[in-house]
Amino acid sequence: MEVEIVENVLKYNKSHAEENKEAFSKNKVLALNILSSPGAGKTSLIIQSLKKLKNKYNIGVIEGDISSTHDANKIKEYTESVVQINTGGSCHLNASMVKNALTKLNLEDIDILFIENVGNLICPVNFYLGEDDMIVLASVNEGDDKPVKYPPVFIKSNLVLLNKIDMFELSNFSKDFFLEKVDQLNPGVEVISLSCKTGEGLDNWINWLEENIKLKKTNIT
Ligand code: MG
Ligand code: ZN
C-alpha cells in the first residue's frame, strides 16, 4: 500500500515536470536544479554567478526553503526575477511547486533559471523538476565522504561542484579520494572545484554555464 502511494506521487510529479520541461524548451531557458546539504553554498554560488553574468544574460532564481525568505532577499539585490517557494516543512521541491513558481516569472525573457532546492542530499534526487541539469554542490568543510554516504545524488547529477576549496588547508579533505569515489559512481562526470569566497575556479563554472546556454539556444528540438 505504502509503495503504491509513493508511486502515485512520483507519477503525478513526472507529468508536472514534463510540463515544466516543455516551458523551458519553448522559451530556451537553461534550467538548473541545484542540490546540496545545508550550508554548502548554493545561495553564494547563485550570487557569484549573478554578479558575473547579470549584465550579459537575464537570470531567474527559484528559491526553495522550508520556511524563511532569507536567501531570496539576498538574491533580490542582484535580480528582480526571484520567486520564493516555501515548502511548508517539506524537505524537497516537487515539480508542481516549480510549475506554480513559473507563473510568476517571465520565462520568455529568461536565459538561465537557477532552482535552489531545499538543503538536503536525499529526497530531492527523486523529484525531477523538468530541469536540463541536476547539479550537486559539495563543500570541502563537509568532508570528502559525501559520495560514499549519498551515492544517488552523485550518480544522477550531470555536474559536480566542489565549493570552499579555500578551506583545504584547514581540513583533512582528500581531493583524490573524493574524485575517485565520484568517478566510480558516475564515470566521466565533470567536477569543477571552486571557492565562492576567493573566486578561485569560478571562471570554470561560468564557462560551463555559458557553453550550456549556447547549447540550449541552438538546440532545435
Ligand atoms: Mg541557500
Ligand atoms: Zn523530501
Short mmCIF file of C-alpha atoms and ligand atoms in Angstrom, two decimals:
data_model
loop_
_atom_site.label_atom_id
_atom_site.label_comp_id
_atom_site.label_asym_id
_atom_site.label_seq_id
_atom_site.Cartn_x
_atom_site.Cartn_y
_atom_site.Cartn_z
CA MET A 1 0.00 0.00 0.00
CA GLU A 2 2.73 2.41 1.01
CA VAL A 3 4.64 1.71 -2.19
CA GLU A 4 1.58 2.41 -4.29
CA ILE A 5 1.20 5.85 -2.74
CA VAL A 6 4.80 6.76 -3.37
CA GLU A 7 4.49 5.62 -6.97
CA ASN A 8 1.41 7.77 -7.48
CA VAL A 9 3.14 10.81 -6.05
CA LEU A 10 6.08 10.32 -8.38
CA LYS A 11 3.82 9.74 -11.40
CA TYR A 12 1.96 12.95 -10.64
CA ASN A 13 5.29 14.70 -10.21
CA LYS A 14 6.55 13.46 -13.55
CA SER A 15 3.64 14.90 -15.51
CA HIS A 16 4.19 18.34 -14.00
CA ALA A 17 7.91 18.03 -14.61
CA GLU A 18 7.24 17.32 -18.29
CA GLU A 19 5.15 20.49 -18.49
CA ASN A 20 7.96 22.49 -16.91
CA LYS A 21 10.45 20.94 -19.32
CA GLU A 22 8.28 21.96 -22.24
CA ALA A 23 8.08 25.54 -20.97
CA PHE A 24 11.87 25.64 -20.60
CA SER A 25 12.48 24.34 -24.12
CA LYS A 26 9.86 26.56 -25.71
CA ASN A 27 11.47 29.62 -24.13
CA LYS A 28 15.03 28.33 -24.45
CA VAL A 29 15.67 28.65 -20.74
CA LEU A 30 18.60 26.73 -19.28
CA ALA A 31 17.09 25.34 -16.06
CA LEU A 32 19.43 24.07 -13.37
CA ASN A 33 18.35 22.16 -10.28
CA ILE A 34 20.99 22.75 -7.60
CA LEU A 35 21.26 20.25 -4.77
CA SER A 36 23.44 20.24 -1.68
CA SER A 37 23.31 19.73 2.04
CA PRO A 38 22.50 22.83 4.14
CA GLY A 39 25.32 25.35 4.21
CA ALA A 40 27.38 24.05 1.27
CA GLY A 41 26.98 27.37 -0.53
CA LYS A 42 24.12 27.15 -3.04
CA THR A 43 23.00 30.72 -2.44
CA SER A 44 26.59 32.03 -2.59
CA LEU A 45 27.11 30.20 -5.87
CA ILE A 46 23.99 31.76 -7.34
CA ILE A 47 25.00 35.23 -6.13
CA GLN A 48 28.51 34.88 -7.60
CA SER A 49 27.01 33.73 -10.89
CA LEU A 50 24.63 36.68 -10.92
CA LYS A 51 27.50 39.11 -10.27
CA LYS A 52 29.48 37.70 -13.19
CA LEU A 53 26.67 37.25 -15.70
CA LYS A 54 23.82 39.62 -14.92
CA ASN A 55 24.93 42.20 -17.48
CA LYS A 56 25.07 39.58 -20.21
CA TYR A 57 22.07 37.35 -19.51
CA ASN A 58 18.71 37.53 -17.82
CA ILE A 59 18.81 35.24 -14.85
CA GLY A 60 15.88 33.96 -12.85
CA VAL A 61 16.03 32.25 -9.48
CA ILE A 62 13.60 29.96 -7.72
CA GLU A 63 14.45 29.70 -4.06
CA GLY A 64 13.27 26.63 -2.23
CA ASP A 65 13.23 26.87 1.53
CA ILE A 66 11.33 25.19 4.30
CA SER A 67 10.04 28.49 5.64
CA SER A 68 12.26 31.58 5.51
CA THR A 69 12.77 34.22 2.80
CA HIS A 70 16.32 34.92 3.97
CA ASP A 71 18.11 33.67 0.82
CA ALA A 72 15.55 35.11 -1.59
CA ASN A 73 16.02 38.55 -0.03
CA LYS A 74 19.79 38.33 -0.54
CA ILE A 75 19.31 37.36 -4.18
CA LYS A 76 16.83 40.19 -4.80
CA GLU A 77 19.76 42.59 -4.65
CA TYR A 78 21.01 41.14 -7.95
CA THR A 79 17.90 40.21 -9.94
CA GLU A 80 14.23 41.10 -9.94
CA SER A 81 13.30 37.65 -11.18
CA VAL A 82 13.24 35.79 -7.88
CA VAL A 83 10.45 33.57 -6.69
CA GLN A 84 10.40 32.08 -3.24
CA ILE A 85 8.84 28.69 -2.66
CA ASN A 86 8.14 27.93 0.94
CA THR A 87 7.67 24.19 1.06
CA GLY A 88 5.82 24.36 4.37
CA GLY A 89 8.21 21.98 6.04
CA SER A 90 8.68 19.60 3.13
CA CYS A 91 12.34 18.73 2.63
CA HIS A 92 12.38 18.88 -1.18
CA LEU A 93 10.88 20.78 -4.09
CA ASN A 94 8.45 19.00 -6.36
CA ALA A 95 7.53 19.77 -9.96
CA SER A 96 4.15 21.23 -9.12
CA MET A 97 5.70 23.77 -6.72
CA VAL A 98 8.06 24.79 -9.53
CA LYS A 99 5.18 24.92 -12.01
CA ASN A 100 3.38 27.39 -9.74
CA ALA A 101 6.54 29.45 -9.32
CA LEU A 102 6.96 29.66 -13.10
CA THR A 103 3.67 31.54 -13.40
CA LYS A 104 5.39 34.41 -11.54
CA LEU A 105 8.35 34.58 -13.92
CA ASN A 106 8.51 35.89 -17.46
CA LEU A 107 10.22 32.88 -19.00
CA GLU A 108 10.41 34.50 -22.43
CA ASP A 109 12.96 36.94 -21.05
CA ILE A 110 14.99 34.48 -19.02
CA ASP A 111 18.19 32.78 -20.23
CA ILE A 112 19.19 30.87 -17.12
CA LEU A 113 16.96 29.69 -14.30
CA PHE A 114 18.65 28.60 -11.10
CA ILE A 115 16.45 26.42 -8.94
CA GLU A 116 17.90 26.31 -5.45
CA ASN A 117 16.48 23.16 -3.93
CA VAL A 118 15.98 22.65 -0.19
CA GLY A 119 19.27 21.81 1.52
CA ASN A 120 19.10 18.02 1.54
CA LEU A 121 21.06 15.37 -0.35
CA ILE A 122 18.47 12.62 -0.12
CA CYS A 123 14.89 13.02 -1.36
CA PRO A 124 15.25 15.95 -3.83
CA VAL A 125 17.05 13.42 -6.04
CA ASN A 126 13.76 11.57 -6.61
CA PHE A 127 11.82 14.62 -7.73
CA TYR A 128 12.58 15.58 -11.32
CA LEU A 129 11.53 19.19 -11.83
CA GLY A 130 11.88 19.34 -15.62
CA GLU A 131 15.38 20.80 -15.41
CA ASP A 132 18.12 20.47 -18.02
CA ASP A 133 20.73 19.53 -15.46
CA MET A 134 20.84 18.38 -11.89
CA ILE A 135 23.94 19.79 -10.23
CA VAL A 136 25.29 18.66 -6.88
CA LEU A 137 27.34 21.08 -4.83
CA ALA A 138 29.63 19.55 -2.21
CA SER A 139 31.92 21.58 0.01
CA VAL A 140 35.33 20.89 1.49
CA ASN A 141 34.28 21.52 5.10
CA GLU A 142 31.66 18.74 4.86
CA GLY A 143 34.36 16.13 4.37
CA ASP A 144 35.42 14.00 1.42
CA ASP A 145 32.98 11.14 2.12
CA LYS A 146 29.78 12.69 0.73
CA PRO A 147 29.86 10.46 -2.40
CA VAL A 148 30.21 7.39 -0.18
CA LYS A 149 27.33 8.36 2.07
CA TYR A 150 24.94 9.78 -0.54
CA PRO A 151 25.58 7.90 -3.79
CA PRO A 152 22.29 8.62 -5.65
CA VAL A 153 22.78 12.37 -5.91
CA PHE A 154 26.26 11.85 -7.36
CA ILE A 155 25.01 9.17 -9.75
CA LYS A 156 22.18 11.33 -11.08
CA SER A 157 23.91 14.71 -11.32
CA ASN A 158 25.27 15.97 -14.63
CA LEU A 159 27.86 18.13 -12.96
CA VAL A 160 29.61 18.05 -9.59
CA LEU A 161 30.79 21.25 -7.97
CA LEU A 162 33.24 21.24 -5.09
CA ASN A 163 33.00 24.51 -3.16
CA LYS A 164 35.11 26.11 -0.40
CA ILE A 165 38.44 24.91 -1.79
CA ASP A 166 39.99 27.78 0.20
CA MET A 167 39.46 25.51 3.22
CA PHE A 168 41.66 22.62 2.01
CA GLU A 169 44.44 23.55 4.41
CA LEU A 170 42.13 23.62 7.39
CA SER A 171 40.66 20.20 6.72
CA ASN A 172 41.62 16.58 6.16
CA PHE A 173 39.75 16.56 2.88
CA SER A 174 41.40 14.28 0.33
CA LYS A 175 40.58 15.59 -3.11
CA ASP A 176 41.92 12.39 -4.69
CA PHE A 177 39.61 10.24 -2.57
CA PHE A 178 36.61 12.47 -3.37
CA LEU A 179 37.32 12.47 -7.11
CA GLU A 180 37.92 8.73 -7.16
CA LYS A 181 34.59 8.00 -5.43
CA VAL A 182 32.67 10.43 -7.64
CA ASP A 183 34.13 8.83 -10.74
CA GLN A 184 33.26 5.34 -9.56
CA LEU A 185 29.63 6.38 -9.15
CA ASN A 186 29.35 8.50 -12.28
CA PRO A 187 32.21 7.73 -14.64
CA GLY A 188 33.46 10.72 -16.57
CA VAL A 189 31.22 13.27 -14.84
CA GLU A 190 32.74 16.73 -14.86
CA VAL A 191 33.88 18.09 -11.48
CA ILE A 192 34.59 21.78 -11.03
CA SER A 193 36.44 22.89 -7.90
CA LEU A 194 35.86 26.44 -6.79
CA SER A 195 35.62 28.89 -3.96
CA CYS A 196 32.72 31.32 -3.87
CA LYS A 197 34.68 33.21 -1.21
CA THR A 198 38.01 33.78 -3.01
CA GLY A 199 36.69 33.40 -6.55
CA GLU A 200 39.20 30.67 -7.39
CA GLY A 201 37.85 28.32 -10.07
CA LEU A 202 34.69 30.36 -10.60
CA ASP A 203 35.65 31.04 -14.21
CA ASN A 204 35.40 27.33 -14.99
CA TRP A 205 31.86 27.32 -13.68
CA ILE A 206 30.98 30.47 -15.59
CA ASN A 207 32.41 28.89 -18.78
CA TRP A 208 30.31 25.78 -18.16
CA LEU A 209 27.22 27.97 -17.83
CA GLU A 210 27.95 29.95 -20.98
CA GLU A 211 28.61 26.81 -23.02
CA ASN A 212 25.37 25.27 -21.84
CA ILE A 213 23.34 28.42 -22.54
CA LYS A 214 24.73 28.40 -26.08
CA LEU A 215 23.76 24.74 -26.48
CA LYS A 216 20.27 25.43 -25.21
CA LYS A 217 19.80 28.40 -27.54
CA THR A 218 20.94 26.49 -30.62
CA ASN A 219 19.21 23.24 -29.76
CA ILE A 220 16.49 22.68 -32.34
CA THR A 221 14.10 20.40 -30.51
MG MG B 1 20.53 28.87 0.42
ZN ZN B 2 11.93 15.49 1.00
#
